[in-house]
Amino acid sequence: MAASQGAARDRVGLGWRGELAAGIVSNLAQIDVLEVIADDYYRAPRAGIAALCSLARQVPVSLHGAGMGLASTIPADPRRLHAMARLMRQVQAESWSEHLSFVRAGGVEIGHLAAPPRTPRSAAGAIANIALATRIVGSAPLMENIATLVQPPASTMDEAEWVAQIIHGAHVPLLLDLHNLYANAVNFGDAPEQLLLRLPLDKVGAVHLSGGHWIAAPGGGQRLLDDHLHDVPPEVFDLLTVLARHAPQSLTVIVERDGNYPSFEHVLGQLELARAALRAGRSA
């Protein structure tokens, strides 16, 4: 199904990082929305919260969590959910999000977003945790697909089936990370566009774009590592065009950069490439 031209007002923004702060504040007219890592502010001093509130009065802000571990059969920690609830109230952010991952098990913090076995049981655990999070925070999170360098062992569902079951079962929007999708597809022999089209595209509320680099794989060959240190590759902009062609709703697109920072003019150029990809999809 092709989206009707002009039916959506898409937005393109940037992930807030301290290294980019000066450029962001000086170029707010070219940035529609900002995404802020919530975990950085759970224990922030009063001045830090005040600065974030000031920023949110100038541009729409969404809060992005990384440490809840909602895609797990282990119940989520209510303290982290209450911390997100407090931050949402303080900042008056327009939305919040988390990952379809687990980050701890058996009392051990992994320190990384890990993909659980893709099974009906883990999907049910994620749905229960998302329901708990929605009750405590007071609004439903957007849930993000993650990249993984290994297929989760003991899986009985593929990625598209598992993600769709959670998004439909929890009644939440999908935060679709297109570089994560692209990396998983090329690493495990899937066609990226076909994987994209099997996801519930009408449930996509926001999009992440980033880059990565190729690393040696055990046993030979290469795998694409999602590192947020490189430009968004052309193949991922092409996927954004396909998404814009098929999704009738408006999309909020966030470009992520976590290091190896180029000039801010170059960062703004990445945002313009995203806008061009959206226009190409909407006009197709």
mmCIF file of C-alpha atoms in Angstrom:
data_model
loop_
_atom_site.group_PDB
_atom_site.id
_atom_site.type_symbol
_atom_site.label_atom_id
_atom_site.label_comp_id
_atom_site.label_asym_id
_atom_site.label_seq_id
_atom_site.Cartn_x
_atom_site.Cartn_y
_atom_site.Cartn_z
ATOM 1 C CA MET A 1 0.000 0.000 0.000
ATOM 2 C CA ALA A 2 1.423 3.353 -0.965
ATOM 3 C CA ALA A 3 1.002 6.277 1.410
ATOM 4 C CA SER A 4 -0.899 9.160 -0.106
ATOM 5 C CA GLN A 5 1.264 12.159 -0.888
ATOM 6 C CA GLY A 6 1.041 14.891 1.706
ATOM 7 C CA ALA A 7 -0.939 12.714 4.155
ATOM 8 C CA ALA A 8 1.799 12.849 6.777
ATOM 9 C CA ARG A 9 3.974 15.496 8.332
ATOM 10 C CA ASP A 10 7.255 13.781 8.943
ATOM 11 C CA ARG A 11 9.873 15.135 11.351
ATOM 12 C CA VAL A 12 13.635 14.679 11.335
ATOM 13 C CA GLY A 13 15.792 15.224 14.396
ATOM 14 C CA LEU A 14 18.873 14.172 16.265
ATOM 15 C CA GLY A 15 19.964 12.301 19.332
ATOM 16 C CA TRP A 16 21.125 14.754 22.001
ATOM 17 C CA ARG A 17 24.771 14.237 22.918
ATOM 18 C CA GLY A 18 26.973 16.602 24.917
ATOM 19 C CA GLU A 19 29.555 16.722 22.114
ATOM 20 C CA LEU A 20 26.860 17.964 19.724
ATOM 21 C CA ALA A 21 25.189 20.363 22.149
ATOM 22 C CA ALA A 22 26.673 23.601 20.805
ATOM 23 C CA GLY A 23 25.770 22.719 17.232
ATOM 24 C CA ILE A 24 22.270 21.628 18.213
ATOM 25 C CA VAL A 25 21.479 24.777 20.184
ATOM 26 C CA SER A 26 22.805 26.948 17.360
ATOM 27 C CA ASN A 27 20.753 25.146 14.716
ATOM 28 C CA LEU A 28 17.414 24.373 16.369
ATOM 29 C CA ALA A 29 15.571 25.802 13.358
ATOM 30 C CA GLN A 30 16.864 22.828 11.317
ATOM 31 C CA ILE A 31 16.031 20.180 13.946
ATOM 32 C CA ASP A 32 12.406 19.126 14.363
ATOM 33 C CA VAL A 33 12.807 16.944 17.450
ATOM 34 C CA LEU A 34 15.470 15.722 19.882
ATOM 35 C CA GLU A 35 15.851 12.365 21.591
ATOM 36 C CA VAL A 36 17.565 12.352 24.987
ATOM 37 C CA ILE A 37 19.050 9.300 26.744
ATOM 38 C CA ALA A 38 16.904 9.095 29.880
ATOM 39 C CA ASP A 39 19.385 7.015 31.880
ATOM 40 C CA ASP A 40 21.796 9.981 31.863
ATOM 41 C CA TYR A 41 19.258 12.050 33.839
ATOM 42 C CA TYR A 42 17.751 9.668 36.410
ATOM 43 C CA ARG A 43 20.239 10.920 39.019
ATOM 44 C CA ALA A 44 21.131 14.262 37.434
ATOM 45 C CA PRO A 45 21.601 17.320 39.648
ATOM 46 C CA ARG A 46 18.877 19.937 39.741
ATOM 47 C CA ALA A 47 20.771 22.149 37.294
ATOM 48 C CA GLY A 48 20.977 19.326 34.752
ATOM 49 C CA ILE A 49 17.232 18.707 34.948
ATOM 50 C CA ALA A 50 16.572 22.442 34.631
ATOM 51 C CA ALA A 51 18.733 22.605 31.500
ATOM 52 C CA LEU A 52 16.859 19.657 29.998
ATOM 53 C CA CYS A 53 13.515 21.288 30.804
ATOM 54 C CA SER A 54 14.707 24.479 29.136
ATOM 55 C CA LEU A 55 15.670 22.507 26.041
ATOM 56 C CA ALA A 56 12.247 20.799 25.977
ATOM 57 C CA ARG A 57 10.541 24.189 25.940
ATOM 58 C CA GLN A 58 12.402 25.056 22.728
ATOM 59 C CA VAL A 59 12.043 21.830 20.756
ATOM 60 C CA PRO A 60 9.982 18.624 21.184
ATOM 61 C CA VAL A 61 11.919 16.080 23.254
ATOM 62 C CA SER A 62 11.473 12.327 23.563
ATOM 63 C CA LEU A 63 13.176 10.277 26.297
ATOM 64 C CA HIS A 64 14.997 7.079 25.350
ATOM 65 C CA GLY A 65 15.678 4.418 27.978
ATOM 66 C CA ALA A 66 18.443 1.839 27.737
ATOM 67 C CA GLY A 67 18.504 -0.017 31.043
ATOM 68 C CA MET A 68 15.040 -1.391 31.734
ATOM 69 C CA GLY A 69 15.413 -4.767 30.052
ATOM 70 C CA LEU A 70 11.727 -5.027 29.190
ATOM 71 C CA ALA A 71 12.073 -7.939 26.730
ATOM 72 C CA SER A 72 12.560 -10.512 29.445
ATOM 73 C CA THR A 73 10.669 -13.111 31.437
ATOM 74 C CA ILE A 74 12.183 -11.387 34.503
ATOM 75 C CA PRO A 75 9.829 -8.672 35.821
ATOM 76 C CA ALA A 76 11.127 -5.152 35.183
ATOM 77 C CA ASP A 77 12.597 -3.208 38.110
ATOM 78 C CA PRO A 78 9.885 -0.751 39.281
ATOM 79 C CA ARG A 79 12.544 1.703 40.499
ATOM 80 C CA ARG A 80 13.724 2.344 36.937
ATOM 81 C CA LEU A 81 10.134 2.751 35.760
ATOM 82 C CA HIS A 82 9.387 5.253 38.527
ATOM 83 C CA ALA A 83 12.565 7.140 37.588
ATOM 84 C CA MET A 84 11.303 7.390 34.002
ATOM 85 C CA ALA A 85 7.883 8.510 35.287
ATOM 86 C CA ARG A 86 9.486 11.304 37.352
ATOM 87 C CA LEU A 87 11.613 12.441 34.419
ATOM 88 C CA MET A 88 8.630 12.449 32.074
ATOM 89 C CA ARG A 89 6.708 14.674 34.516
ATOM 90 C CA GLN A 90 9.663 17.019 35.027
ATOM 91 C CA VAL A 91 10.562 17.424 31.377
ATOM 92 C CA GLN A 92 7.054 17.162 29.924
ATOM 93 C CA ALA A 93 8.548 15.057 27.152
ATOM 94 C CA GLU A 94 6.231 14.133 24.317
ATOM 95 C CA SER A 95 7.065 10.398 24.402
ATOM 96 C CA TRP A 96 9.436 7.770 25.734
ATOM 97 C CA SER A 97 10.942 4.569 24.401
ATOM 98 C CA GLU A 98 12.920 1.451 25.327
ATOM 99 C CA HIS A 99 14.495 -1.548 23.608
ATOM 100 C CA LEU A 100 13.269 -5.043 22.885
ATOM 101 C CA SER A 101 16.189 -6.471 24.821
ATOM 102 C CA PHE A 102 17.253 -7.800 28.185
ATOM 103 C CA VAL A 103 20.164 -6.273 30.078
ATOM 104 C CA ARG A 104 20.468 -8.393 33.246
ATOM 105 C CA ALA A 105 19.935 -11.955 34.353
ATOM 106 C CA GLY A 106 20.519 -13.800 37.597
ATOM 107 C CA GLY A 107 21.405 -10.526 39.305
ATOM 108 C CA VAL A 108 24.189 -9.811 36.806
ATOM 109 C CA GLU A 109 24.203 -6.583 34.780
ATOM 110 C CA ILE A 110 25.311 -7.411 31.240
ATOM 111 C CA GLY A 111 26.171 -3.822 30.336
ATOM 112 C CA HIS A 112 24.802 -4.338 26.848
ATOM 113 C CA LEU A 113 21.501 -4.700 25.025
ATOM 114 C CA ALA A 114 21.063 -8.452 24.529
ATOM 115 C CA ALA A 115 18.561 -10.273 22.346
ATOM 116 C CA PRO A 116 16.508 -12.883 24.232
ATOM 117 C CA PRO A 117 15.458 -16.155 22.640
ATOM 118 C CA ARG A 118 12.664 -15.292 20.225
ATOM 119 C CA THR A 119 9.940 -17.470 21.670
ATOM 120 C CA PRO A 120 6.281 -17.062 22.663
ATOM 121 C CA ARG A 121 7.463 -17.133 26.307
ATOM 122 C CA SER A 122 9.862 -14.208 25.915
ATOM 123 C CA ALA A 123 7.237 -12.313 23.910
ATOM 124 C CA ALA A 124 4.754 -12.837 26.750
ATOM 125 C CA GLY A 125 7.348 -11.594 29.244
ATOM 126 C CA ALA A 126 7.938 -8.481 27.158
ATOM 127 C CA ILE A 127 4.201 -7.809 26.872
ATOM 128 C CA ALA A 128 3.785 -8.124 30.662
ATOM 129 C CA ASN A 129 6.733 -5.812 31.325
ATOM 130 C CA ILE A 130 5.494 -3.238 28.826
ATOM 131 C CA ALA A 131 2.072 -3.293 30.529
ATOM 132 C CA LEU A 132 3.765 -2.704 33.910
ATOM 133 C CA ALA A 133 5.865 0.111 32.426
ATOM 134 C CA THR A 134 2.803 1.737 30.881
ATOM 135 C CA ARG A 135 0.956 1.679 34.232
ATOM 136 C CA ILE A 136 3.846 3.183 36.198
ATOM 137 C CA VAL A 137 5.052 5.768 33.676
ATOM 138 C CA GLY A 138 1.533 6.730 32.644
ATOM 139 C CA SER A 139 2.033 6.359 28.905
ATOM 140 C CA ALA A 140 3.000 3.539 26.578
ATOM 141 C CA PRO A 141 6.604 3.315 25.364
ATOM 142 C CA LEU A 142 7.719 2.995 21.795
ATOM 143 C CA MET A 143 9.668 -0.269 21.608
ATOM 144 C CA GLU A 144 12.849 -0.545 19.535
ATOM 145 C CA ASN A 145 14.210 -3.543 17.617
ATOM 146 C CA ILE A 146 17.875 -4.189 18.426
ATOM 147 C CA ALA A 147 20.908 -5.364 16.485
ATOM 148 C CA THR A 148 22.539 -8.662 17.359
ATOM 149 C CA LEU A 149 25.734 -10.312 16.119
ATOM 150 C CA VAL A 150 24.472 -13.809 16.912
ATOM 151 C CA GLN A 151 21.094 -15.367 16.344
ATOM 152 C CA PRO A 152 19.492 -15.778 19.778
ATOM 153 C CA PRO A 153 19.848 -19.471 20.681
ATOM 154 C CA ALA A 154 16.724 -21.534 21.386
ATOM 155 C CA SER A 155 14.586 -19.215 19.247
ATOM 156 C CA THR A 156 11.443 -20.683 17.717
ATOM 157 C CA MET A 157 10.319 -17.488 15.958
ATOM 158 C CA ASP A 158 12.134 -15.271 13.497
ATOM 159 C CA GLU A 159 12.753 -11.589 14.198
ATOM 160 C CA ALA A 160 9.777 -10.231 12.251
ATOM 161 C CA GLU A 161 7.335 -12.688 13.853
ATOM 162 C CA TRP A 162 8.640 -11.982 17.350
ATOM 163 C CA VAL A 163 8.634 -8.186 17.026
ATOM 164 C CA ALA A 164 5.148 -8.161 15.495
ATOM 165 C CA GLN A 165 3.745 -10.399 18.250
ATOM 166 C CA ILE A 166 5.018 -8.011 20.941
ATOM 167 C CA ILE A 167 3.942 -4.814 19.184
ATOM 168 C CA HIS A 168 0.430 -6.162 18.547
ATOM 169 C CA GLY A 169 0.132 -7.874 21.942
ATOM 170 C CA ALA A 170 1.312 -4.878 23.952
ATOM 171 C CA HIS A 171 -0.542 -2.334 21.784
ATOM 172 C CA VAL A 172 2.509 -0.082 21.555
ATOM 173 C CA PRO A 173 4.212 1.749 18.672
ATOM 174 C CA LEU A 174 7.372 0.376 17.109
ATOM 175 C CA LEU A 175 10.557 2.435 17.223
ATOM 176 C CA LEU A 176 12.081 1.008 14.073
ATOM 177 C CA ASP A 177 15.875 1.186 14.007
ATOM 178 C CA LEU A 178 16.609 0.758 10.322
ATOM 179 C CA HIS A 179 20.346 0.216 10.761
ATOM 180 C CA ASN A 180 19.659 -2.509 13.334
ATOM 181 C CA LEU A 181 17.271 -4.127 10.864
ATOM 182 C CA TYR A 182 19.801 -3.776 8.027
ATOM 183 C CA ALA A 183 22.646 -5.215 10.111
ATOM 184 C CA ASN A 184 20.599 -8.220 11.241
ATOM 185 C CA ALA A 185 19.473 -8.873 7.668
ATOM 186 C CA VAL A 186 22.929 -8.788 6.075
ATOM 187 C CA ASN A 187 24.520 -10.694 8.964
ATOM 188 C CA PHE A 188 22.089 -13.590 8.764
ATOM 189 C CA GLY A 189 21.388 -13.812 5.049
ATOM 190 C CA ASP A 190 18.026 -12.066 4.835
ATOM 191 C CA ALA A 191 16.961 -9.502 2.243
ATOM 192 C CA PRO A 192 16.712 -6.171 4.144
ATOM 193 C CA GLU A 193 13.681 -4.867 2.245
ATOM 194 C CA GLN A 194 11.811 -8.155 2.628
ATOM 195 C CA LEU A 195 12.510 -8.156 6.375
ATOM 196 C CA LEU A 196 11.263 -4.557 6.576
ATOM 197 C CA LEU A 197 8.025 -5.345 4.745
ATOM 198 C CA ARG A 198 7.219 -8.193 7.169
ATOM 199 C CA LEU A 199 7.137 -5.793 10.130
ATOM 200 C CA PRO A 200 3.939 -3.984 11.219
ATOM 201 C CA LEU A 201 4.796 -0.786 9.345
ATOM 202 C CA ASP A 202 1.476 0.843 10.245
ATOM 203 C CA LYS A 203 2.610 0.685 13.906
ATOM 204 C CA VAL A 204 5.912 2.522 13.371
ATOM 205 C CA GLY A 205 5.907 5.679 15.457
ATOM 206 C CA ALA A 206 9.571 6.637 15.179
ATOM 207 C CA VAL A 207 12.706 5.643 13.293
ATOM 208 C CA HIS A 208 16.375 5.491 14.236
ATOM 209 C CA LEU A 209 19.149 5.902 11.669
ATOM 210 C CA SER A 210 22.824 5.281 12.353
ATOM 211 C CA GLY A 211 25.912 3.673 10.901
ATOM 212 C CA GLY A 212 28.349 0.908 11.664
ATOM 213 C CA HIS A 213 31.359 -0.979 10.343
ATOM 214 C CA TRP A 214 32.282 -4.473 9.246
ATOM 215 C CA ILE A 215 34.140 -6.772 11.637
ATOM 216 C CA ALA A 216 35.598 -10.246 11.272
ATOM 217 C CA ALA A 217 33.169 -13.008 12.130
ATOM 218 C CA PRO A 218 34.155 -16.172 14.012
ATOM 219 C CA GLY A 219 34.914 -18.870 11.462
ATOM 220 C CA GLY A 220 35.487 -16.394 8.639
ATOM 221 C CA GLY A 221 33.491 -13.823 6.778
ATOM 222 C CA GLN A 222 32.303 -10.497 8.117
ATOM 223 C CA ARG A 223 29.479 -9.123 10.169
ATOM 224 C CA LEU A 224 28.139 -5.578 10.347
ATOM 225 C CA LEU A 225 28.462 -4.018 13.803
ATOM 226 C CA ASP A 226 25.997 -1.253 14.676
ATOM 227 C CA ASP A 227 28.321 1.242 16.405
ATOM 228 C CA HIS A 228 26.792 4.707 15.833
ATOM 229 C CA LEU A 229 30.299 5.932 14.903
ATOM 230 C CA HIS A 230 29.793 6.196 11.151
ATOM 231 C CA ASP A 231 27.497 7.883 8.661
ATOM 232 C CA VAL A 232 24.146 6.354 7.820
ATOM 233 C CA PRO A 233 24.866 4.128 4.789
ATOM 234 C CA PRO A 234 22.922 4.631 1.529
ATOM 235 C CA GLU A 235 21.239 1.242 1.953
ATOM 236 C CA VAL A 236 19.605 2.440 5.176
ATOM 237 C CA PHE A 237 18.362 5.667 3.577
ATOM 238 C CA ASP A 238 16.873 3.430 0.848
ATOM 239 C CA LEU A 239 15.008 1.468 3.533
ATOM 240 C CA LEU A 240 13.660 4.760 4.906
ATOM 241 C CA THR A 241 12.290 5.548 1.453
ATOM 242 C CA VAL A 242 10.588 2.142 1.327
ATOM 243 C CA LEU A 243 9.144 2.693 4.800
ATOM 244 C CA ALA A 244 7.808 6.145 3.846
ATOM 245 C CA ARG A 245 6.204 4.606 0.753
ATOM 246 C CA HIS A 246 4.289 2.030 2.804
ATOM 247 C CA ALA A 247 3.558 3.781 6.129
ATOM 248 C CA PRO A 248 0.544 6.112 5.962
ATOM 249 C CA GLN A 249 1.202 7.702 9.368
ATOM 250 C CA SER A 250 3.653 10.512 10.076
ATOM 251 C CA LEU A 251 7.161 9.434 11.031
ATOM 252 C CA THR A 252 9.655 10.910 13.459
ATOM 253 C CA VAL A 253 13.191 10.120 12.324
ATOM 254 C CA ILE A 254 16.172 10.419 14.685
ATOM 255 C CA VAL A 255 19.771 10.335 13.442
ATOM 256 C CA GLU A 256 22.057 8.841 16.105
ATOM 257 C CA ARG A 257 25.772 9.549 16.495
ATOM 258 C CA ASP A 258 27.704 8.374 19.553
ATOM 259 C CA GLY A 259 31.307 9.197 18.667
ATOM 260 C CA ASN A 260 33.808 9.900 15.884
ATOM 261 C CA TYR A 261 31.934 13.171 15.544
ATOM 262 C CA PRO A 262 32.169 15.006 12.206
ATOM 263 C CA SER A 263 31.531 18.720 11.756
ATOM 264 C CA PHE A 264 28.036 19.802 12.681
ATOM 265 C CA GLU A 265 27.471 20.849 9.073
ATOM 266 C CA HIS A 266 28.068 17.214 8.145
ATOM 267 C CA VAL A 267 25.579 16.092 10.818
ATOM 268 C CA LEU A 268 22.983 18.476 9.393
ATOM 269 C CA GLY A 269 23.709 16.988 5.984
ATOM 270 C CA GLN A 270 22.716 13.561 7.346
ATOM 271 C CA LEU A 271 19.392 15.050 8.477
ATOM 272 C CA GLU A 272 18.848 16.482 5.011
ATOM 273 C CA LEU A 273 19.534 13.087 3.439
ATOM 274 C CA ALA A 274 16.875 11.631 5.744
ATOM 275 C CA ARG A 275 14.396 14.306 4.644
ATOM 276 C CA ALA A 276 15.184 13.550 1.013
ATOM 277 C CA ALA A 277 14.618 9.818 1.577
ATOM 278 C CA LEU A 278 11.258 10.540 3.206
ATOM 279 C CA ARG A 279 10.202 12.809 0.341
ATOM 280 C CA ALA A 280 11.166 10.150 -2.191
ATOM 281 C CA GLY A 281 9.020 7.588 -0.408
ATOM 282 C CA ARG A 282 6.040 9.874 0.069
ATOM 283 C CA SER A 283 6.024 10.893 -3.597
ATOM 284 C CA ALA A 284 6.395 7.358 -4.985
#
